[in-house]
Amino acid sequence: MNTEAPSTPSNFIKTIISEDVQNNKYNGKVATRFPPEPNGYLHIGHAKSICLNFGIAQEYKGGTCNLRFDDTNPSKEEIEYMEAIKFDVRWLGFDWQDRLYHASDYFDQLYAFAVELIKKGKAYVCSLSPEDTRAYRGTLQEPGKDSPYRNRSIDENLDLFERMKNGEYPEGAHVLRAKIDMASPNMNMRDPAIYRIKHVTHNRTGDAWPIYPMYDFAHCLSDSIEGITHSLCTLEFEDHRPLYDWILDQLDVPCHPQQIEFARLNLSYTVMSKRKLQVLVEQNFVSGWDDPRMPTIAGIRRRGYTPLSIRNFCERIGMARRDSMVDVALLEFSIREDLNEKAPRHLGVLRPLKVVIDNYPENQTEELNAPLHPNNPDMGSRAIPFSREIYIEKDDFLEEPPKKFFRLSPGREVRLRYAYFITCTHVVKDKTTGEIVEVHCTYDPATRGGDSPDGRKVKTTLHWVSAAHAMNAEVRLYDRLFNKENPDEGTNGSHFTDFINPDSLEVLIDCKIEPGLADAAPGYSFQFERLGYFCKDADSSKDHPVFNRTVTLKDAWVKIAGKEKP
RNA sequence: UGGGGCGUCGUCAAGCGGCUAAGACACAGGAUUUUGAUUCCUGCAUUCGGAGGUUCGAAUCCUCCCGCCCCAGCCA
């Protein structure tokens, strides 16, 4: 344990909850819930909410967090999504134990609450068409008008509602509405619909119900039924809070949870709405919901992000009520931080350039010992083969180097990582194209392992791989999906897809990797030294390994090289 | 122009009337380095959207103004 008091980043929600606990507001209990609608895949924004809700449950003694599917709209929801959501929440490292719930578990109770509301004269069956309902609602600055059905008798409402439940009417014929105030400046209070007719099979309740409760009715009551103390949601539901409270106030409910809103997460260079992510998938801008460029949990996972890195990220971005745009650099920092510590190191060449070491014995091969992590000997080491012909990175050789270029060039000596010092003697070019096809070098046998006995220094160390022993591999280099920091921020009539980065994916099929890496399991996360963190993709086959670049290493050279240019 | 929110460093974000306005990312220098990585130092808001006011004292309280976000689904 640390000696210093943990500097738990405080936020306004924890401040409120701590006060409530201190005041014994809910008998000192803290119960939260994560309530996704199973109509799509979870994204990094949901991760913020998951970490918040489950995190609070962990932080307070006896705290709990339920996983509840808000499955009140069977026309949009699917079992497939429920399974994917459960997988993602678990993968992030959270556990709802035996508290997996569904709003549909409460359909009977919800129906009974609706009947109670009718009996109290607080709800009525309205038979206005959807179009008329809209017309009667008024506008933002003008009050609405009472529905002509607003004063139906309780008995008539009870009868009609029961017949709605019995499936006697077509969709749109009637709707159950809360009787509140058609002149309220808050649109949500203008007699909102709380039940609608939908002759749709529900994936859990089948055809038992031809009517389904609306979010505003189902959510607060589900919270109450589950004994939730703090109902945390995003800012756009703030205007719904009066309705949330109104419903619970009318009914004889187990408890009255407190709704608290926070700002949703926006990440630079990506989009976050389910609708937009769906467009990216459906119009094939990406390969699917788990495309490594997607901000979905599935995509981020396939990209090679770890659960811990995402939890740390969510902790770092904080919690507030102001709209904000978090720099994607913070996400990248979080994954580098985790992988720097944990990822084994390997050697791989993305764009191979052949190097022939002229003074190295023709048919000799030797095994060199290379630690799996230079800063952590406990991770062990592996042997890597070395021979006369090797590959180095094309970027690591320049025939005419600029001032600050430390890498290989004619006459210059560099170190091969964990191998030898080599000095470039000359190059061989393709006669027609002039392209360098081979770099010739000599090596110093005394520098085996990478140390020079005479203490002479070398400016840099290159990664390499033995040509005869290397495995071929496909490497997918990912970059940000959009060129614009905020793709949503359209300039007159532009569409967010206009800002898609055409270079967000570069596929390299002629990569050379150290042998042994081919046997790694899908999901294996490691560092290609000097290049970045990568992970093996599930698309890999026995003789065709595929690697995804999770994130590059920080690279001072690209900055220097960038400055030299203009 | 109805209602509800929000404006503190390039980006997040603490701060809740009283020491020099936390911290992180980013950025810029320097040291160490067999990854131009990591690590390690150092620097980075005399000022809190603006203007007035209250107070011995204001980012924190009051007034006005400016800007941004959300709401007119039988979606969540």
XYZ file of C-alpha atoms (C1' of nucleotides) in Angstrom:
642
model
C 0.000 0.000 0.000
C 1.149 3.512 -0.598
C 2.072 5.625 2.339
C 0.518 8.769 0.980
C -3.210 9.195 1.063
C -4.545 8.090 -2.305
C -5.252 11.183 -4.316
C -8.619 9.925 -5.472
C -9.622 12.368 -8.145
C -12.769 13.872 -6.794
C -15.690 14.808 -8.937
C -19.022 16.418 -8.277
C -20.906 13.120 -8.365
C -18.726 11.498 -5.743
C -19.033 14.651 -3.698
C -22.825 14.353 -3.756
C -22.767 10.635 -2.991
C -20.311 11.051 -0.138
C -22.578 13.676 1.388
C -25.585 11.397 1.008
C -23.730 8.533 2.646
C -22.681 10.795 5.489
C -26.242 11.997 5.961
C -27.496 8.442 5.819
C -29.787 9.481 3.010
C -30.468 5.994 1.649
C -29.532 4.231 4.886
C -25.977 4.855 3.804
C -26.381 2.612 0.788
C -24.948 3.277 -2.651
C -26.520 1.459 -5.575
C -25.882 2.411 -9.186
C -26.661 0.795 -12.489
C -25.388 0.764 -16.037
C -28.495 0.774 -18.256
C -27.617 0.276 -21.937
C -30.230 -0.119 -24.615
C -29.289 -3.298 -26.499
C -29.508 -1.679 -29.909
C -25.848 -1.369 -30.812
C -22.284 -1.841 -29.696
C -20.739 -0.098 -26.738
C -18.175 2.623 -27.375
C -15.560 4.485 -25.370
C -18.246 6.920 -24.216
C -20.098 4.032 -22.617
C -16.824 3.008 -21.005
C -16.854 6.358 -19.207
C -20.293 5.569 -17.804
C -19.372 1.973 -16.973
C -16.251 3.042 -15.101
C -18.238 5.707 -13.283
C -21.099 3.456 -12.189
C -19.125 0.312 -11.408
C -16.274 2.390 -10.030
C -18.553 4.095 -7.521
C -19.960 0.743 -6.434
C -16.417 -0.462 -5.739
C -15.422 2.681 -3.946
C -18.220 2.818 -1.399
C -18.543 0.135 1.205
C -21.324 -2.266 0.267
C -21.890 -0.484 -3.019
C -23.474 -2.329 -5.917
C -23.865 -1.695 -9.612
C -26.472 -3.515 -11.677
C -26.320 -4.226 -15.359
C -29.765 -3.494 -16.713
C -30.833 -3.685 -20.306
C -33.259 -0.949 -21.171
C -35.185 -3.168 -23.564
C -38.429 -1.285 -23.964
C -38.341 -0.932 -27.736
C -38.399 -4.399 -29.337
C -38.292 -3.029 -32.857
C -34.693 -1.890 -32.416
C -33.197 -4.334 -29.987
C -31.465 -7.627 -30.460
C -30.050 -10.469 -28.379
C -26.776 -10.236 -30.295
C -26.176 -6.803 -28.831
C -26.937 -7.963 -25.308
C -24.282 -10.636 -25.533
C -21.758 -8.213 -26.987
C -22.484 -5.678 -24.244
C -22.063 -8.231 -21.471
C -18.798 -9.347 -23.016
C -17.513 -5.783 -23.206
C -18.427 -4.871 -19.639
C -16.709 -7.999 -18.334
C -13.724 -7.386 -20.555
C -13.379 -3.909 -19.092
C -13.000 -5.652 -15.769
C -16.368 -5.177 -14.106
C -18.723 -7.662 -12.530
C -22.450 -7.315 -11.948
C -22.467 -10.663 -10.132
C -26.041 -11.919 -10.030
C -27.534 -8.549 -10.763
C -28.289 -8.792 -14.452
C -31.684 -7.205 -15.064
C -33.908 -6.109 -17.901
C -36.585 -3.467 -17.974
C -38.674 -6.238 -19.519
C -38.391 -8.170 -16.238
C -40.670 -5.483 -14.839
C -43.328 -5.328 -17.537
C -45.999 -6.708 -15.181
C -45.135 -4.258 -12.426
C -44.869 -1.407 -14.874
C -48.317 -2.209 -16.202
C -49.668 -2.231 -12.668
C -48.062 1.153 -12.002
C -49.700 2.518 -15.145
C -53.075 1.273 -13.924
C -52.401 2.922 -10.575
C -51.656 6.170 -12.352
C -54.915 5.950 -14.286
C -56.863 5.246 -11.110
C -55.362 8.318 -9.537
C -56.531 10.368 -12.502
C -52.922 11.022 -13.496
C -52.912 9.234 -16.831
C -55.307 8.879 -19.728
C -55.675 7.072 -22.995
C -55.271 9.501 -25.858
C -56.573 8.633 -29.309
C -55.042 11.475 -31.240
C -53.057 10.466 -34.310
C -49.302 10.928 -34.070
C -49.607 13.956 -36.346
C -52.311 15.556 -34.215
C -50.377 14.789 -31.075
C -47.488 16.781 -32.472
C -49.767 19.654 -33.436
C -51.336 19.717 -29.977
C -47.942 19.740 -28.291
C -47.227 23.345 -29.218
C -43.715 24.623 -29.832
C -40.755 25.679 -27.760
C -42.225 29.134 -27.220
C -45.934 28.403 -27.456
C -47.859 26.242 -25.004
C -49.631 23.123 -26.190
C -53.366 22.451 -26.153
C -55.149 19.833 -24.115
C -56.000 16.674 -26.003
C -59.759 16.238 -26.537
C -59.345 12.852 -24.839
C -57.720 14.312 -21.755
C -60.858 14.138 -19.630
C -61.978 10.626 -20.326
C -63.337 8.963 -17.215
C -61.099 6.756 -15.150
C -63.287 3.774 -15.986
C -63.069 4.445 -19.690
C -59.292 4.853 -19.450
C -59.003 1.629 -17.505
C -61.101 -0.189 -20.070
C -59.244 1.251 -23.042
C -55.834 0.597 -21.536
C -56.732 -2.980 -20.775
C -57.921 -3.481 -24.319
C -54.664 -1.932 -25.566
C -52.898 -4.565 -23.529
C -55.159 -7.242 -24.991
C -54.061 -6.294 -28.467
C -57.426 -5.041 -29.650
C -56.068 -1.973 -31.436
C -53.651 -1.335 -34.233
C -50.432 0.564 -33.657
C -50.954 4.279 -33.379
C -54.623 4.025 -32.460
C -54.111 4.956 -28.823
C -51.398 5.862 -26.420
C -51.349 6.154 -22.646
C -50.276 9.607 -21.531
C -49.360 11.087 -18.192
C -51.699 13.945 -17.307
C -49.366 16.745 -16.331
C -49.429 20.140 -18.008
C -49.765 20.944 -21.694
C -48.556 24.494 -21.023
C -45.347 23.506 -19.281
C -42.276 25.281 -20.615
C -40.599 21.880 -20.355
C -41.757 19.897 -23.376
C -41.280 16.650 -21.493
C -44.046 17.597 -19.110
C -46.672 18.234 -21.831
C -48.548 15.014 -21.171
C -45.812 12.662 -22.328
C -46.712 9.257 -23.757
C -45.850 6.503 -21.327
C -47.182 3.459 -23.190
C -47.556 2.840 -26.915
C -48.966 0.016 -28.975
C -46.403 -2.072 -30.815
C -47.306 -5.386 -32.335
C -43.723 -6.483 -32.278
C -42.236 -9.645 -30.824
C -39.931 -8.886 -27.942
C -36.790 -10.951 -27.725
C -37.444 -11.817 -24.112
C -41.197 -11.562 -23.581
C -42.180 -12.857 -27.002
C -45.689 -11.871 -28.023
C -46.980 -11.448 -24.486
C -47.236 -7.685 -24.878
C -48.676 -5.596 -27.686
C -47.894 -2.487 -25.654
C -44.532 -1.316 -24.375
C -43.634 1.368 -21.831
C -41.689 4.442 -22.913
C -38.241 5.241 -21.537
C -39.398 7.961 -19.155
C -41.899 5.674 -17.515
C -39.830 2.510 -17.471
C -36.523 3.970 -16.434
C -37.374 5.711 -13.193
C -39.565 2.840 -12.064
C -36.925 0.246 -12.943
C -34.443 2.254 -10.901
C -36.865 2.356 -8.012
C -37.699 -1.358 -8.206
C -33.991 -2.162 -8.070
C -33.406 0.149 -5.129
C -31.010 2.348 -7.041
C -29.836 5.291 -4.969
C -28.069 7.366 -7.607
C -29.194 7.230 -11.204
C -26.367 8.616 -13.293
C -27.007 9.628 -16.862
C -25.858 12.079 -19.484
C -26.754 15.738 -19.755
C -29.423 15.425 -22.422
C -31.658 13.762 -19.843
C -31.564 16.736 -17.554
C -34.864 18.044 -18.922
C -36.356 14.646 -18.167
C -35.540 14.802 -14.486
C -38.762 16.644 -13.543
C -40.690 13.843 -15.245
C -38.556 11.186 -13.567
C -39.392 12.738 -10.229
C -43.043 13.371 -11.092
C -43.735 9.739 -11.921
C -42.110 8.476 -8.743
C -43.964 11.074 -6.711
C -47.383 9.977 -7.985
C -46.875 6.304 -7.303
C -46.390 4.127 -4.266
C -42.814 3.119 -5.070
C -40.064 1.346 -3.127
C -37.700 4.304 -3.243
C -36.940 7.525 -5.043
C -33.479 7.484 -6.616
C -31.649 10.703 -7.376
C -30.873 11.366 -11.010
C -27.551 13.104 -11.600
C -26.371 14.099 -15.038
C -22.833 14.369 -16.393
C -21.357 15.390 -19.745
C -20.900 12.674 -22.307
C -17.481 11.960 -23.704
C -16.349 13.475 -26.976
C -13.033 12.336 -28.374
C -11.095 14.291 -30.965
C -10.776 12.900 -34.494
C -13.684 10.504 -34.154
C -17.450 10.392 -33.870
C -19.341 8.867 -31.018
C -23.035 8.646 -31.847
C -24.428 5.183 -32.504
C -26.118 6.496 -35.607
C -22.890 7.804 -37.110
C -20.931 4.713 -36.178
C -23.620 2.714 -37.918
C -23.176 4.794 -41.061
C -19.448 4.039 -41.015
C -20.192 0.334 -40.816
C -23.062 0.198 -43.284
C -21.384 2.324 -45.915
C -18.189 0.312 -45.568
C -15.952 3.118 -44.449
C -14.741 0.530 -41.958
C -14.796 -3.252 -41.968
C -17.282 -3.623 -39.127
C -18.150 -2.680 -35.556
C -14.850 -4.120 -34.432
C -12.718 -2.383 -37.039
C -9.628 -1.261 -35.100
C -10.283 2.337 -36.118
C -13.704 2.404 -34.482
C -14.143 3.993 -31.046
C -16.231 0.972 -30.060
C -15.013 -1.210 -27.214
C -14.803 -4.055 -29.721
C -12.729 -1.957 -32.105
C -10.431 -0.627 -29.440
C -9.926 -4.143 -28.095
C -9.019 -5.449 -31.539
C -6.682 -2.522 -31.942
C -4.789 -3.809 -28.922
C -5.940 -1.524 -26.136
C -6.017 -3.105 -22.693
C -8.870 -2.859 -20.177
C -6.563 -1.181 -17.688
C -5.543 1.485 -20.166
C -9.178 2.333 -20.784
C -10.007 2.420 -17.103
C -7.036 4.721 -16.499
C -8.162 6.892 -19.365
C -11.660 7.175 -17.927
C -10.202 8.120 -14.574
C -7.996 10.767 -16.124
C -10.616 12.520 -18.248
C -12.540 13.432 -15.140
C -16.214 14.033 -14.695
C -17.994 17.326 -15.142
C -21.046 18.983 -16.595
C -19.434 21.038 -19.308
C -19.277 19.923 -22.908
C -15.758 19.019 -23.803
C -13.577 17.358 -26.381
C -10.924 15.077 -24.967
C -7.688 14.916 -26.938
C -7.182 11.441 -28.397
C -3.535 11.874 -27.365
C -4.643 11.159 -23.815
C -6.057 7.786 -24.873
C -2.814 7.046 -26.685
C -0.814 8.006 -23.638
C -2.871 5.611 -21.534
C -2.170 2.623 -23.741
C 1.525 3.443 -24.129
C 1.804 3.731 -20.385
C 0.362 0.257 -19.825
C 2.102 -1.479 -22.707
C 5.468 0.137 -22.038
C 5.475 -1.666 -18.745
C 3.953 -4.971 -19.819
C 4.535 -5.625 -23.502
C 7.378 -7.963 -24.497
C 9.763 -6.587 -27.106
C 10.291 -8.121 -30.502
C 12.062 -7.274 -33.719
C 10.232 -6.777 -36.967
C 10.889 -4.856 -40.160
C 7.913 -3.217 -41.835
C 9.512 -2.009 -45.082
C 12.496 -4.263 -45.622
C 15.795 -3.189 -47.115
C 18.383 -5.909 -47.594
C 21.753 -5.534 -45.919
C 24.653 -7.821 -46.835
C 27.451 -8.084 -44.307
C 30.345 -8.842 -46.595
C 32.842 -9.965 -43.996
C 30.425 -12.299 -42.201
C 30.958 -16.031 -43.018
C 28.697 -17.116 -45.831
C 26.836 -20.052 -44.307
C 27.060 -19.125 -40.682
C 24.120 -18.597 -38.382
C 24.351 -17.734 -34.741
C 21.818 -17.287 -31.999
C 21.883 -14.053 -30.113
C 20.269 -13.548 -26.785
C 17.749 -10.740 -26.587
C 15.831 -9.752 -23.459
C 12.069 -9.583 -23.836
C 12.052 -6.344 -21.909
C 15.175 -4.234 -21.480
C 13.920 -2.606 -18.284
C 12.524 -5.753 -16.744
C 14.873 -8.766 -16.730
C 12.197 -10.842 -15.012
C 10.406 -11.142 -18.319
C 13.199 -13.329 -19.619
C 14.710 -13.460 -23.043
C 14.650 -15.328 -26.321
C 17.267 -16.264 -28.890
C 17.199 -14.576 -32.262
C 19.099 -15.837 -35.312
C 21.722 -13.727 -37.043
C 23.299 -14.345 -40.423
C 25.095 -12.675 -43.321
C 22.006 -11.195 -44.916
C 19.554 -9.224 -42.869
C 16.746 -6.756 -43.379
C 16.623 -3.313 -41.875
C 13.940 -0.653 -42.139
C 14.005 1.393 -45.350
C 13.602 4.522 -43.232
C 16.816 3.678 -41.421
C 19.062 4.227 -44.412
C 19.727 7.387 -46.352
C 22.425 7.737 -48.958
C 22.623 11.454 -48.341
C 21.658 12.051 -44.729
C 20.529 15.458 -43.458
C 22.331 16.903 -40.435
C 20.349 15.324 -37.648
C 19.884 11.909 -39.242
C 21.720 9.432 -36.985
C 20.899 6.246 -38.808
C 22.817 4.265 -41.417
C 24.434 5.905 -44.413
C 27.604 5.279 -46.408
C 30.683 5.264 -44.193
C 28.712 5.386 -40.991
C 28.722 2.840 -38.171
C 25.557 1.899 -36.257
C 24.538 -0.839 -33.869
C 22.187 -3.675 -34.706
C 20.082 -4.240 -31.637
C 21.519 -7.047 -29.492
C 23.867 -7.994 -32.367
C 26.882 -6.174 -33.832
C 28.148 -2.830 -34.944
C 28.073 -2.557 -38.708
C 29.568 0.030 -41.040
C 28.104 0.794 -44.431
C 30.585 0.451 -47.283
C 28.480 0.908 -50.390
C 25.067 0.399 -51.940
C 23.795 -1.500 -54.936
C 21.140 0.173 -57.044
C 18.680 -1.102 -59.564
C 20.126 -0.131 -62.928
C 16.871 1.068 -64.424
C 15.058 2.667 -61.474
C 18.047 3.830 -59.474
C 16.395 2.448 -56.356
C 18.707 1.104 -53.665
C 18.250 -2.663 -53.577
C 21.113 -3.674 -51.302
C 23.217 -2.030 -48.672
C 26.637 -3.518 -48.096
C 28.324 -3.393 -44.737
C 31.120 -4.874 -42.703
C 30.691 -5.911 -39.097
C 32.981 -5.834 -36.115
C 33.083 -9.330 -34.554
C 34.276 -7.815 -31.286
C 30.963 -6.044 -30.774
C 28.854 -9.194 -30.440
C 25.794 -8.479 -28.342
C 26.031 -4.787 -29.113
C 28.846 -3.606 -26.839
C 32.143 -2.296 -28.104
C 35.127 -3.412 -26.026
C 37.034 -0.251 -26.936
C 34.213 1.865 -25.716
C 33.547 3.596 -28.999
C 30.123 5.060 -29.341
C 27.591 4.827 -32.064
C 24.783 7.333 -32.627
C 21.953 4.893 -32.937
C 20.693 1.347 -32.801
C 18.661 -0.257 -35.551
C 16.201 -3.100 -35.449
C 16.775 -5.897 -37.939
C 15.813 -9.412 -38.775
C 17.829 -12.250 -40.374
C 16.776 -12.616 -43.998
C 17.028 -16.380 -44.072
C 15.110 -16.840 -40.839
C 12.510 -14.108 -41.014
C 8.821 -14.909 -41.285
C 6.634 -12.947 -43.652
C 3.801 -11.060 -42.109
C 1.014 -8.632 -42.871
C 0.950 -5.523 -40.756
C -1.961 -3.100 -40.619
C -1.048 0.425 -39.702
C -3.926 2.407 -38.290
C -4.241 6.110 -37.966
C -7.055 8.409 -36.852
C -10.264 7.835 -38.800
C -10.917 11.521 -39.389
C -8.742 14.410 -40.436
C -10.846 16.910 -38.573
C -10.672 17.284 -34.823
C -14.438 17.496 -34.632
C -16.016 15.783 -37.646
C -19.471 16.742 -36.331
C -18.709 20.399 -36.675
C -19.775 20.765 -40.279
C -19.090 23.816 -42.344
C -22.196 24.675 -44.370
C -23.758 21.479 -45.528
C -20.751 19.261 -45.042
C -21.256 15.714 -43.842
C -19.109 14.068 -41.219
C -17.977 11.431 -43.700
C -16.415 14.221 -45.778
C -13.644 14.352 -43.192
C -12.686 10.705 -43.248
C -8.930 10.239 -43.359
C -8.182 8.342 -46.585
C -4.930 7.112 -45.035
C -6.406 5.756 -41.824
C -5.397 2.247 -42.827
C -2.200 1.190 -44.539
C -1.702 -2.495 -45.154
C 1.864 -3.753 -45.445
C 2.137 -7.275 -46.821
C 5.879 -7.708 -47.142
C 6.939 -7.367 -43.532
C 9.685 -9.485 -42.019
C 9.400 -10.563 -38.415
C 11.535 -12.535 -36.050
C 10.657 -16.242 -36.133
C 8.592 -17.465 -33.233
C 6.237 -14.510 -33.339
C 4.250 -16.455 -35.891
C 3.188 -18.842 -33.153
C 1.822 -16.115 -30.913
C -1.844 -16.381 -30.011
C -4.343 -13.909 -31.466
C -4.532 -10.923 -29.151
C -0.847 -11.200 -28.195
C 0.317 -7.672 -27.512
C 3.962 -6.658 -27.850
C 6.294 -3.958 -29.032
C 8.170 -4.013 -32.301
C 11.196 -2.168 -31.019
C 11.483 1.384 -32.282
C 8.163 1.119 -34.153
C 5.275 0.870 -31.756
C 2.937 -1.514 -30.002
C 1.253 -4.190 -32.053
C -1.052 -7.081 -31.451
C -1.806 -10.198 -33.362
C -5.106 -10.042 -35.212
C -7.631 -12.858 -35.301
C -7.400 -12.777 -39.105
C -4.031 -14.507 -38.746
C -3.525 -18.015 -40.055
C -0.680 -20.440 -39.494
C 1.422 -19.179 -42.388
C -0.021 -15.726 -42.679
C 0.317 -13.807 -39.427
C -1.439 -10.453 -39.273
C -0.569 -7.702 -36.829
C -2.397 -4.524 -35.938
C -0.500 -1.472 -34.887
C -2.077 -0.311 -31.642
C -0.120 2.917 -31.399
C 3.299 4.186 -32.441
C 6.036 4.907 -29.966
C 6.605 8.577 -29.316
C 8.963 9.586 -32.037
C 11.279 12.557 -31.676
C 12.662 11.948 -35.150
C 9.395 12.581 -36.970
C 9.289 15.977 -35.276
C 12.848 16.803 -36.210
C 12.369 15.547 -39.751
C 9.154 17.519 -39.973
C 10.890 20.721 -38.917
C 13.726 20.321 -41.439
C 11.306 20.203 -44.348
C 9.735 23.668 -44.681
C -37.604 34.817 -29.066
C -40.052 29.468 -23.884
C -37.429 26.133 -20.571
C -32.965 23.685 -18.821
C -27.580 23.695 -18.563
C -22.411 25.319 -19.179
C -18.124 28.934 -19.607
C -10.726 28.140 -15.007
C -3.713 26.984 -19.268
C -3.475 24.293 -26.377
C -6.868 19.747 -24.271
C -9.194 17.604 -19.960
C -9.856 19.191 -14.849
C -9.407 20.513 -9.252
C -10.993 24.690 -6.664
C -17.162 25.736 -2.817
C -14.848 33.882 0.391
C -8.446 34.076 2.796
C -1.065 30.741 1.869
C 2.503 32.110 -4.671
C -5.016 29.181 -9.053
C -3.899 21.458 -7.896
C -2.891 17.536 -11.196
C -2.782 14.999 -16.005
C -2.099 15.137 -21.339
C 0.222 18.178 -24.952
C 4.283 21.348 -25.727
C 9.552 23.288 -24.903
C 14.464 22.704 -22.824
C 18.208 19.486 -20.280
C 20.324 14.564 -18.059
C 20.566 9.193 -18.523
C 19.844 5.460 -22.392
C 22.015 -0.987 -26.790
C 14.432 1.454 -28.672
C 15.657 9.342 -31.454
C 11.300 4.793 -26.569
C 11.189 4.476 -21.280
C 13.036 7.044 -16.860
C 14.634 11.605 -14.604
C 14.835 16.864 -13.766
C 13.080 22.019 -15.499
C 9.710 25.399 -17.696
C 4.539 26.178 -19.056
C -2.716 30.708 -16.477
C -0.077 37.837 -11.944
C -5.220 35.151 -13.717
C -10.409 32.242 -13.847
C -15.972 34.528 -20.799
C -16.697 40.302 -20.206
C -18.183 44.652 -17.343
C -19.774 46.547 -12.879
C -20.796 45.760 -7.561
C -20.497 43.552 -2.259
C -16.146 42.563 1.005
C -10.246 44.046 4.731
C -10.120 40.025 0.993
C -13.674 37.154 -4.894
C -12.370 32.056 -9.802
C -15.612 31.441 -5.566
C -21.334 36.042 -3.462
C -24.744 39.797 -6.370
C -26.201 42.417 -11.114
C -26.046 43.020 -16.192
C -23.943 41.509 -20.787
C -21.558 37.926 -24.268
C -20.811 32.941 -26.050
C -21.766 27.636 -26.399
C -24.860 23.059 -25.584
C -29.758 20.395 -24.893
C -35.404 20.028 -25.540
C -41.149 20.189 -29.987
C -40.069 10.603 -31.189
C -46.064 6.844 -30.068
C -36.498 6.577 -29.623
C -33.305 5.900 -25.489
